[in-house]
Short mmCIF file of C-alpha atoms and ligand atoms in Angstrom, two decimals:
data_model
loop_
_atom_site.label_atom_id
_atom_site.label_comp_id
_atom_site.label_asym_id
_atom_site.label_seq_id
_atom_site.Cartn_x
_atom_site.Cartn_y
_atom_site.Cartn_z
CA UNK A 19 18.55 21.03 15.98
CA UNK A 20 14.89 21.95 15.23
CA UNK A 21 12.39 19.74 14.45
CA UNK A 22 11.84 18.58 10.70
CA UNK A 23 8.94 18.07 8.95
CA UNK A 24 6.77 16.05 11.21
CA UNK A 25 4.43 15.50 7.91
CA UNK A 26 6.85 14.08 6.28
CA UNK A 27 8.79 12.31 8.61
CA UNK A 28 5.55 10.08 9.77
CA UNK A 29 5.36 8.36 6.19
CA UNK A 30 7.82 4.86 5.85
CA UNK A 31 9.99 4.70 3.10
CA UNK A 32 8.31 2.63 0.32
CA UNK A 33 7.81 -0.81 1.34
CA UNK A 34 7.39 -1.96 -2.32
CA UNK A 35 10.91 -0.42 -2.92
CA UNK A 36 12.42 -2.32 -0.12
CA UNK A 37 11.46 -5.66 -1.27
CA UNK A 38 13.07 -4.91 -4.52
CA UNK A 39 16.04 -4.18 -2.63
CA UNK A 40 15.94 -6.85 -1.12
CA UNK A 41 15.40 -8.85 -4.14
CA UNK A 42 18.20 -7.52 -5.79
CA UNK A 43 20.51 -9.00 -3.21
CA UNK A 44 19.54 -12.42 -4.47
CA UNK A 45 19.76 -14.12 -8.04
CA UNK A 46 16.97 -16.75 -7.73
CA UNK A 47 14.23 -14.34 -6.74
CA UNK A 48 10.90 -14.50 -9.02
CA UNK A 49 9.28 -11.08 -8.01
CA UNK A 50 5.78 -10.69 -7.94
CA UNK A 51 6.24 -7.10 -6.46
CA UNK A 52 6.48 -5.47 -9.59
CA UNK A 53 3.64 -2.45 -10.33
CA UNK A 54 5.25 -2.59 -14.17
CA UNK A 55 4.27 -4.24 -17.34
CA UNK A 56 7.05 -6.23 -18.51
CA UNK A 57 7.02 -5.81 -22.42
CA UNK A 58 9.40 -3.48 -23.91
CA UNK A 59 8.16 0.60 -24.66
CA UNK A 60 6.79 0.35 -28.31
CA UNK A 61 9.78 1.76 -30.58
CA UNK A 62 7.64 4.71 -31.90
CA UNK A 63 7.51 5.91 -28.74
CA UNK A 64 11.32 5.88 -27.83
CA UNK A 65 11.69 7.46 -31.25
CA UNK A 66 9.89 10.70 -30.50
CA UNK A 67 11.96 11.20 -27.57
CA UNK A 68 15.18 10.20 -29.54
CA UNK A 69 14.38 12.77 -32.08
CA UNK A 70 13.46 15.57 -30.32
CA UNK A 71 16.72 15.69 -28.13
CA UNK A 72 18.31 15.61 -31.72
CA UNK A 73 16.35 18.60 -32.32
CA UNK A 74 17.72 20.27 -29.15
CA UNK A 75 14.53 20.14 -27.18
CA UNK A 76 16.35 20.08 -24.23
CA UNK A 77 14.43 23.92 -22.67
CA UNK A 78 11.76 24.08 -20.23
CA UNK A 79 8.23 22.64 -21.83
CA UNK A 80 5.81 25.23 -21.33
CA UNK A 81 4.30 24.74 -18.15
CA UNK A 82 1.02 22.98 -19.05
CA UNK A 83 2.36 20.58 -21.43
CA UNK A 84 3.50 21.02 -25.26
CA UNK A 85 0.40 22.11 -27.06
CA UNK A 86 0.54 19.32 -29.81
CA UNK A 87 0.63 16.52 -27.17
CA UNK A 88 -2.58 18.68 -24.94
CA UNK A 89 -4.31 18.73 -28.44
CA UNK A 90 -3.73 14.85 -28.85
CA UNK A 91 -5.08 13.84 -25.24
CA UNK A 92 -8.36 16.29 -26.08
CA UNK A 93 -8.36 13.95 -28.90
CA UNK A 94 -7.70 10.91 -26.51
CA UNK A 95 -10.46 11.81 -23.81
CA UNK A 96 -12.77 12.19 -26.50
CA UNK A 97 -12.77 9.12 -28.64
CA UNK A 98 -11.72 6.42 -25.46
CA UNK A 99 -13.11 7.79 -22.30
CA UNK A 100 -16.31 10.18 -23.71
CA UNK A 101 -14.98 13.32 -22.09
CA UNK A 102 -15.45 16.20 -23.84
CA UNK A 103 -12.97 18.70 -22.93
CA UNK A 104 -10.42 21.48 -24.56
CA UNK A 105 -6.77 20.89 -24.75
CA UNK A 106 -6.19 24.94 -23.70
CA UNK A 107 -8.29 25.04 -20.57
CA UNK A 108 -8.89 21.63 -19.36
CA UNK A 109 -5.80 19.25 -19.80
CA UNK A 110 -2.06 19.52 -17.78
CA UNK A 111 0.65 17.50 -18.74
CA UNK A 112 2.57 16.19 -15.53
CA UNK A 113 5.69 14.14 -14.15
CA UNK A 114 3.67 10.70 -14.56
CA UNK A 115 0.29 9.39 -12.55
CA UNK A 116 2.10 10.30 -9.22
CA UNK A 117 1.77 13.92 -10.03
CA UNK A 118 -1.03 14.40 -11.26
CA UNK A 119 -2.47 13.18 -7.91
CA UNK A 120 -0.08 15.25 -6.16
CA UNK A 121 -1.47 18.49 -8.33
CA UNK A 122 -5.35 16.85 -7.31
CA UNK A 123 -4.32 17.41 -3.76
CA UNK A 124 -2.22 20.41 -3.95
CA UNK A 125 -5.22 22.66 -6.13
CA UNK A 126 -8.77 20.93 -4.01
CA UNK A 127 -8.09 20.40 -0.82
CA UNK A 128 -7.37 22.95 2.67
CA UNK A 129 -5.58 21.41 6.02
CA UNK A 130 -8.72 19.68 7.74
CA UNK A 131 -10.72 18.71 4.46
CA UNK A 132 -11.76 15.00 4.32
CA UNK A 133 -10.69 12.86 1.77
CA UNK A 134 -13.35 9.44 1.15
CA UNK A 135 -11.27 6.42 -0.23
CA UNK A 136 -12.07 2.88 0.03
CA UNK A 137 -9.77 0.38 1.32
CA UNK A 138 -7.54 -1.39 0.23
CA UNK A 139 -5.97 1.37 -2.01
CA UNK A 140 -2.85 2.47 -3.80
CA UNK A 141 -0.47 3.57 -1.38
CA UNK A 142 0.54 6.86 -2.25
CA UNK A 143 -2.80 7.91 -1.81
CA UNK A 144 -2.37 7.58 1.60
CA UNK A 145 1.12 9.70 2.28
CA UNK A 146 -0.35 12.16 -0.59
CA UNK A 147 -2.89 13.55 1.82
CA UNK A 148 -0.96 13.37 4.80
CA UNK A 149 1.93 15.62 3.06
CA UNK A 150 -1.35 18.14 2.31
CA UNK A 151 -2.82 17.57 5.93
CA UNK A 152 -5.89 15.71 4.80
CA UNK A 153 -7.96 14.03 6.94
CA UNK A 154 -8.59 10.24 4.96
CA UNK A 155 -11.60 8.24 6.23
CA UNK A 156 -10.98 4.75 4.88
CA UNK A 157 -14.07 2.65 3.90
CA UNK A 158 -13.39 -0.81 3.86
CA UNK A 159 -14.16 -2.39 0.32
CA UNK A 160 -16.86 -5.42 0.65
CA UNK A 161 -15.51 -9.27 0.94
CA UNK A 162 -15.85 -8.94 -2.86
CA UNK A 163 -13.88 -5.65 -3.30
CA UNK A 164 -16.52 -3.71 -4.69
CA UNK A 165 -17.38 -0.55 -2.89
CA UNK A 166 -19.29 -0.53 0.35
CA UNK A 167 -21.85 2.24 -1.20
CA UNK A 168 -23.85 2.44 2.60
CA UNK A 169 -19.98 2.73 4.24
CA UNK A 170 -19.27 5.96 1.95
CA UNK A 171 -22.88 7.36 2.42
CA UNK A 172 -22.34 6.96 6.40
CA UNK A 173 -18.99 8.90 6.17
CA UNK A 174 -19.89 11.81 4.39
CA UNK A 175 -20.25 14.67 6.99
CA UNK A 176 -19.63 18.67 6.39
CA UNK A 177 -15.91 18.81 6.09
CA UNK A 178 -15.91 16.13 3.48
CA UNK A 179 -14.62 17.69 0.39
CA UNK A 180 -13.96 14.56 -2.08
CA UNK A 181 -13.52 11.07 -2.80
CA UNK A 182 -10.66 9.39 -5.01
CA UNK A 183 -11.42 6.23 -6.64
CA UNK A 184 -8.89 3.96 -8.81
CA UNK A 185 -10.29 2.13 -11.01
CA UNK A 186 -9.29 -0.54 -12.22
CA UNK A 187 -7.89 -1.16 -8.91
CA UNK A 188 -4.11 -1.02 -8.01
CA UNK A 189 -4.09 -3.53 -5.64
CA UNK A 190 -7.01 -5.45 -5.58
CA UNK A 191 -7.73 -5.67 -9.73
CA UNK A 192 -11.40 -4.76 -9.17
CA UNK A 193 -12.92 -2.51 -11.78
CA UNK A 194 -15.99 -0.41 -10.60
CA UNK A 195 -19.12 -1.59 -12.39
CA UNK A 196 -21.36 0.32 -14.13
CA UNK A 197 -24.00 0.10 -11.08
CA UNK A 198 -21.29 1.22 -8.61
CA UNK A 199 -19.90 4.25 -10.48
CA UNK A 200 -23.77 5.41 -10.71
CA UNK A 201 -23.83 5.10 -7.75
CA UNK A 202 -20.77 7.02 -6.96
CA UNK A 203 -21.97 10.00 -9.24
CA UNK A 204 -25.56 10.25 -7.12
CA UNK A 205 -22.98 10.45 -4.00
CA UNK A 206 -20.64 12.99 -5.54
CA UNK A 207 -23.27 15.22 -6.98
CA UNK A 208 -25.99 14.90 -3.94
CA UNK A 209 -23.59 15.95 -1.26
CA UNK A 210 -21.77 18.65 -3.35
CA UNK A 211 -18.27 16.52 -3.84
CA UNK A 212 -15.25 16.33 -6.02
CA UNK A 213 -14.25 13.10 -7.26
CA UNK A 214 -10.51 12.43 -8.24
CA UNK A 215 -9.86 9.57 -10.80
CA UNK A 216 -7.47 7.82 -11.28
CA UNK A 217 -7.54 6.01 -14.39
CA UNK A 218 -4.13 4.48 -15.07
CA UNK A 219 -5.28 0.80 -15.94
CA UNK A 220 -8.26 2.11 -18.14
CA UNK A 221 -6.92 -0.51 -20.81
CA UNK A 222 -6.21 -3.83 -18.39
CA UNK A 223 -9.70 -4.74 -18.46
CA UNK A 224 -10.56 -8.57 -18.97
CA UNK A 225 -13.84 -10.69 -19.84
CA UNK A 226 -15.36 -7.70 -22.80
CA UNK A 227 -15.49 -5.56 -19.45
CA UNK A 228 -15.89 -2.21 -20.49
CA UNK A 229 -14.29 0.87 -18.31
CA UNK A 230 -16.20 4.17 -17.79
CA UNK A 231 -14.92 7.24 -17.02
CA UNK A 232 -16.88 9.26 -14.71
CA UNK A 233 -16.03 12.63 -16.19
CA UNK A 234 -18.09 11.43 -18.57
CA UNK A 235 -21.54 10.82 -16.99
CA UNK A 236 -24.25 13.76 -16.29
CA UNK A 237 -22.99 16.94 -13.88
CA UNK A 238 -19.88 15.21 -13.45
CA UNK A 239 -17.08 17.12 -15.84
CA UNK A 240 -16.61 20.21 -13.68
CA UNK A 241 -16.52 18.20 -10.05
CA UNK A 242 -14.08 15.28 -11.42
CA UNK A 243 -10.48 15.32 -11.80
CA UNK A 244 -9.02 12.29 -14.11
CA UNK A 245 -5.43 11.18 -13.90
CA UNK A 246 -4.12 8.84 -16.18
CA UNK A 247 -0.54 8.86 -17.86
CA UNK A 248 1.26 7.08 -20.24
CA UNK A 249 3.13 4.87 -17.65
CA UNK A 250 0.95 1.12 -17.84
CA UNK A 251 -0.08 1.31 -21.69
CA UNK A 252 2.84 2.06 -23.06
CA UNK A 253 4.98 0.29 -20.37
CA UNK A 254 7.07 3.63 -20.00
CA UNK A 255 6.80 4.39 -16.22
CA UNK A 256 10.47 5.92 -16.49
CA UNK A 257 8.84 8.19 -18.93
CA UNK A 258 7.57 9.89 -15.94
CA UNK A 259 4.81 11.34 -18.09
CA UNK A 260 1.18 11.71 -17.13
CA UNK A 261 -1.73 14.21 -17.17
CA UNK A 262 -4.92 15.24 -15.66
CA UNK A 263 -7.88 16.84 -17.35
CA UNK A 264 -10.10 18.70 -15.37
CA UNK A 265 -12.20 22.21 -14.97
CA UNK A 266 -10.83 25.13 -15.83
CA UNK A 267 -10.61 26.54 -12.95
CA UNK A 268 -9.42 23.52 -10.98
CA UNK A 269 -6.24 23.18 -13.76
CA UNK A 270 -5.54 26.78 -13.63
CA UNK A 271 -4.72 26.20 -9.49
CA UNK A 272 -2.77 23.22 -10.62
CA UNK A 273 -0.90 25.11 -13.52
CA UNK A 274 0.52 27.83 -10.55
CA UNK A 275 1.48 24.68 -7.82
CA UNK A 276 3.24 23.18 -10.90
CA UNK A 277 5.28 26.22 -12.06
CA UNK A 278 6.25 26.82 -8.22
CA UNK A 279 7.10 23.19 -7.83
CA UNK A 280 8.17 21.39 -11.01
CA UNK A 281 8.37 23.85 -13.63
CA UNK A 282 6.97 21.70 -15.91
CA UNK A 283 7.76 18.27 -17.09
CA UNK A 284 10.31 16.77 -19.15
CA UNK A 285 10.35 18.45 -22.66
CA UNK A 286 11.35 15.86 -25.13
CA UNK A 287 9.47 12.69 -22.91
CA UNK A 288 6.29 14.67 -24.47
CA UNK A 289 7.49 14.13 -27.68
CA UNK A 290 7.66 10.25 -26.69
CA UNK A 291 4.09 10.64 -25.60
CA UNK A 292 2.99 12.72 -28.96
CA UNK A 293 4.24 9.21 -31.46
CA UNK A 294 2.41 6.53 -28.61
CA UNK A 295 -1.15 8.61 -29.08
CA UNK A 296 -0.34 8.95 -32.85
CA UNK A 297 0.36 4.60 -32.39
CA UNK A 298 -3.07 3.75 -31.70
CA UNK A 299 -3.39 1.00 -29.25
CA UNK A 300 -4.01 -1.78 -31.62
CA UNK A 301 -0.47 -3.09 -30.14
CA UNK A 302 -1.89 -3.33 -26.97
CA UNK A 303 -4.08 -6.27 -28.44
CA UNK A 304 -2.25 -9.04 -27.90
CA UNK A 305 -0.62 -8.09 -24.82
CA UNK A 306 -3.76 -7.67 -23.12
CA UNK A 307 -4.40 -11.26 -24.01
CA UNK A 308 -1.33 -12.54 -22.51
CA UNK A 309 -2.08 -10.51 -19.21
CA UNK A 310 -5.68 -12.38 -19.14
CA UNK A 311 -3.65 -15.61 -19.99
CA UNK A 312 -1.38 -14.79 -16.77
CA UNK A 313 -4.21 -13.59 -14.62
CA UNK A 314 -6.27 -17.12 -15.57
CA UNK A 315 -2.84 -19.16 -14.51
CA UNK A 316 -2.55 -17.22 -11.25
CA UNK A 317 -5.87 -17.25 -10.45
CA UNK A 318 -6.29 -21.03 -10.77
CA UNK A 319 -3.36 -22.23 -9.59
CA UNK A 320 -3.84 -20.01 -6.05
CA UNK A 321 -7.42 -21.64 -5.57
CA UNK A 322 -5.36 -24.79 -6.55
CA UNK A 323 -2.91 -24.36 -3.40
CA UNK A 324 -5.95 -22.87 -0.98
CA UNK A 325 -6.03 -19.43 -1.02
CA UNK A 326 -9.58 -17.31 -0.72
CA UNK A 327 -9.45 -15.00 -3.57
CA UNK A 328 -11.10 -13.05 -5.89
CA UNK A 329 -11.35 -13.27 -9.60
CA UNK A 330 -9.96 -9.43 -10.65
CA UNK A 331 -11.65 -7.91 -13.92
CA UNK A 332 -9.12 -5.35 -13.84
CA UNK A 333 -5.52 -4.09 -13.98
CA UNK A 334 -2.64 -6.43 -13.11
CA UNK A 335 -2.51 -7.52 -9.75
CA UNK A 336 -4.67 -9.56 -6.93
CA UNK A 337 -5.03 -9.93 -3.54
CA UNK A 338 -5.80 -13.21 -1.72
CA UNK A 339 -5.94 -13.88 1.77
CA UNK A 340 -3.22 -15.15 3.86
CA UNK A 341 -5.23 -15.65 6.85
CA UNK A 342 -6.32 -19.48 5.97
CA UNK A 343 -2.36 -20.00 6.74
CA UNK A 344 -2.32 -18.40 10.14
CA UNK A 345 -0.27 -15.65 8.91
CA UNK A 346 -0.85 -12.03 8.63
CA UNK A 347 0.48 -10.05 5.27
CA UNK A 348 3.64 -8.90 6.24
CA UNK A 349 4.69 -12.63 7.69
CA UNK A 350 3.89 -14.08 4.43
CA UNK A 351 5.75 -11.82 2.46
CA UNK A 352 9.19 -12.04 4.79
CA UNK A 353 9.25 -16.10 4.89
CA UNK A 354 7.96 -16.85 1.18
CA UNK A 355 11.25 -14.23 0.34
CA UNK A 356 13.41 -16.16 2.44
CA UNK A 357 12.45 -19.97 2.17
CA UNK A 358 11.23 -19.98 -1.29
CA UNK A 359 12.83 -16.06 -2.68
CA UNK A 360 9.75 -15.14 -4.05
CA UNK A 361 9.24 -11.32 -3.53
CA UNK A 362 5.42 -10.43 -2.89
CA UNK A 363 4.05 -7.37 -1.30
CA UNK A 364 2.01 -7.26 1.86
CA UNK A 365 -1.29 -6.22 1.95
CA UNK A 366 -1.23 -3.67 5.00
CA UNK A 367 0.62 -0.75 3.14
CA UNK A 368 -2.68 -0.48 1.33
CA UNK A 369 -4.55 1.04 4.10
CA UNK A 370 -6.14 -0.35 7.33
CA UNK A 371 -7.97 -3.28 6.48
CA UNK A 372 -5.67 -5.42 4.63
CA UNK A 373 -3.24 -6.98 7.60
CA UNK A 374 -3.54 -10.30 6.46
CA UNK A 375 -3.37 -10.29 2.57
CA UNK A 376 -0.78 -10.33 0.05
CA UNK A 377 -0.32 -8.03 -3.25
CA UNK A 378 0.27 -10.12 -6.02
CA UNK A 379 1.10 -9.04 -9.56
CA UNK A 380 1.13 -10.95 -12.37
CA UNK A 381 3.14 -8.50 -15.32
CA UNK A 382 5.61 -11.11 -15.40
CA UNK A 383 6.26 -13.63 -17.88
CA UNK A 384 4.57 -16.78 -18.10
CA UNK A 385 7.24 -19.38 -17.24
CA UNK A 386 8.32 -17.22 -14.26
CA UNK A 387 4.23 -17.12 -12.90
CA UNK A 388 3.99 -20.53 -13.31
CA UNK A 389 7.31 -21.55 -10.84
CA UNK A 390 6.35 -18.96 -8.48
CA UNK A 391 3.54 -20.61 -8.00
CA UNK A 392 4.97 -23.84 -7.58
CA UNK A 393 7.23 -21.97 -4.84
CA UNK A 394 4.30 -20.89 -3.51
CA UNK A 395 2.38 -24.16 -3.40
CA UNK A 396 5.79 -25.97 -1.71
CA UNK A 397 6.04 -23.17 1.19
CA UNK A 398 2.25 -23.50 1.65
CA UNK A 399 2.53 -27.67 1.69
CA UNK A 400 5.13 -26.94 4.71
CA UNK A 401 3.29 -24.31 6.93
C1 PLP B 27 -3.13 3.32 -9.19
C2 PLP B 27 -1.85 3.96 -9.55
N1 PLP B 27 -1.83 5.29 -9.72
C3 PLP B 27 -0.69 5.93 -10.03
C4 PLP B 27 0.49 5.24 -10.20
C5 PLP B 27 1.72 6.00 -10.53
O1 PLP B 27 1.86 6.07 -11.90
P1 PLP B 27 3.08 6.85 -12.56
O2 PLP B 27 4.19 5.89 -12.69
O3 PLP B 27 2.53 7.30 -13.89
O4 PLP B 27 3.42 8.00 -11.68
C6 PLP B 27 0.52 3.86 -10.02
C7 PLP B 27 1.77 3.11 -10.14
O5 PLP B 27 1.90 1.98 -9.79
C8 PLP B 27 -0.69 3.20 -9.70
O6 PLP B 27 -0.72 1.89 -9.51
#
């Protein structure tokens, strides 16, 4: 037989996924793998998609989206994130987060172009370019996980085309400052760059910290792309509805690789979509409370048992290190499973510089955080 695609072939199958696998095997695990809130979709939202398959909307969507819900995200952009854009020439509705970084890569970049991201990152990020043959040069993050500004300047070179931030930060929780995403924006716009966003924890912010999109800031709307979707907000990842809002020129190339591709994106999910941006997030309040609650009782209780760690401002997850115990990532994560079944994800699927740290995420109730870190304390006490 002939080869197969050597592209596609080279990525692993998802490590995260495999824990849960493995997790499912066993009744007493506490996982701290998850990458989902844990509080139920709001019942609005369910609604619209309830109702709409009553009302047969069960055809293709039009490709870009249904016009209502691209009229609503104009909206969106506008009042939360200071973009000002139009629903018919700069928004696409697509199959969650994931593809609207899929549709980034598919309508920018050419086989060669160099991709900027700093590391650690979100994984897909990663497999994303090599399915599109991009070159990624990783820049490891400072000790703090803020961006190493010099590191990015000193890897720009002509066949760099763009750099993709996520912020807040899936997995390290940081959340770019205001100084750093200048910064960014002198970068982008200096050296002739496009900057993909992506912006899907824009509301897991903690300590009155205040997110910025950069499609928002001077000369930046027509170089940035911004993903977001409704996945983390509205805790509705199986939604599988997200969308990017860009140029129009760039969401014109991404409305062709869509139609060839997808053909669109679940009909009557948008309706689900239309009723949570009707909501308001005012019900986001008080969950966002009890994530900073979680985050505080994680954060303390790992500098309790040892671990060198930093305080996230962002999103749900951190990332101490594991090298204090004379273990790398990936060692961590197989014996705290088996001696104490507590599943956690290791730090080096997040790119090259993050062997010996663990992904932890805290979207899980309170009670649960609380004896996985006593698990975690007693397998420490015994290393
Ligand atoms: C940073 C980041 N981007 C994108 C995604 C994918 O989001 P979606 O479920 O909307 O495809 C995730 C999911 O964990 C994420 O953490």
């Amino acid at each position: 037989m002939k080869d197969t695609s050597y592209r596609v072939s080279k990525a692993p199958k998802s490590a995260i996924r495999e824990l849960f696998d493995l997790a499912s095997e066993r009744s007493d695990v506490i996982s701290l793998g998850i990458g989902q809130p844990d509080f139920t979709t709001p019942e609005p939202v369910i609604q619209g998609n309830i109702d709409a398959l009553k009302k047969k909307v069960t055809m293709y969507a039009p490709t870009r989206g249904v016009p209502e819900l691209l009229e609503l995200i104009e909206e969106k952009v506008r009042r939360k994130n200071k973009i000002d854009s139009n629903w018919k020439e700069n928004a696409i509705i697509t199959n969650g987060a994931s593809q609207a970084v899929t549709l980034a890569f598919a309508s920018l970049f050419n086989p060669g172009d160099e991709l900027i991201i700093s590391s650690p990152n979100f994984v897909s990020y990663f497999y994303c370019a090599l399915f599109f043959g991009v070159k990624v040069i990783e820049v490891e993050r400072n000790k703090d996980f803020s961006l190493n500004i010099e590191g990015i300047r000193n890897a720009i070179n002509p066949k760099t085309k763009a750099m993709l931030i996520n912020t807040p930060n899936n997995p390290t929780g940081h959340a770019l400052t205001p100084k750093e995403l200048n910064e960014i924006v002198d970068i982008i716009i200096e050296n002739d760059l496009y900057l993909i966003t992506d912006e899907v924890y824009e509301n897991y912010v903690y300590d009155g910290f205040k997110h910025v999109s950069p499609a928002s800031l001077n000369g930046m709307f027509e170089r940035t792309v911004t993903v977001n979707a409704m996945s983390k907000l509205y805790s509705a990842t199986g939604f599988r509805i997200g969308y990017v809002v860009a140029s129009k020129e760039i969401i014109n190339l991404m409305e062709k690789f869509h139609q060839y591709t997808v053909a669109g994106t679940n009909h009557a999910a948008q309706y689900g979509f239309i009723e949570a941006l009707k909501m308001g997030t005012g019900f986001f309040e008080n969950i966002l409370k009890s994530f900073d609650d979680r985050r505080n009782l994680v954060y303390h209780r790992l500098k309790e048992i040892g671990f060198d760690l930093v305080k996230p401002q962002g999103s749900f997850y951190m990332m101490p290190s594991t090298e204090k115990f004379k273990l790398s990532g990936p060692q961590f994560s197989k014996r705290i499973m088996k001696e104490q079944a507590v599943a956690i994800v290791p730090g080096n699927i997040f790119g090259s510089f993050s062997d010996n740290m663990i992904r932890i995420s805290y979207a899980t109730e309170i009670e649960k955080l609380k004896e996985a870190m006593n698990r975690i304390e007693k397998f420490v006490l015994k290393l």
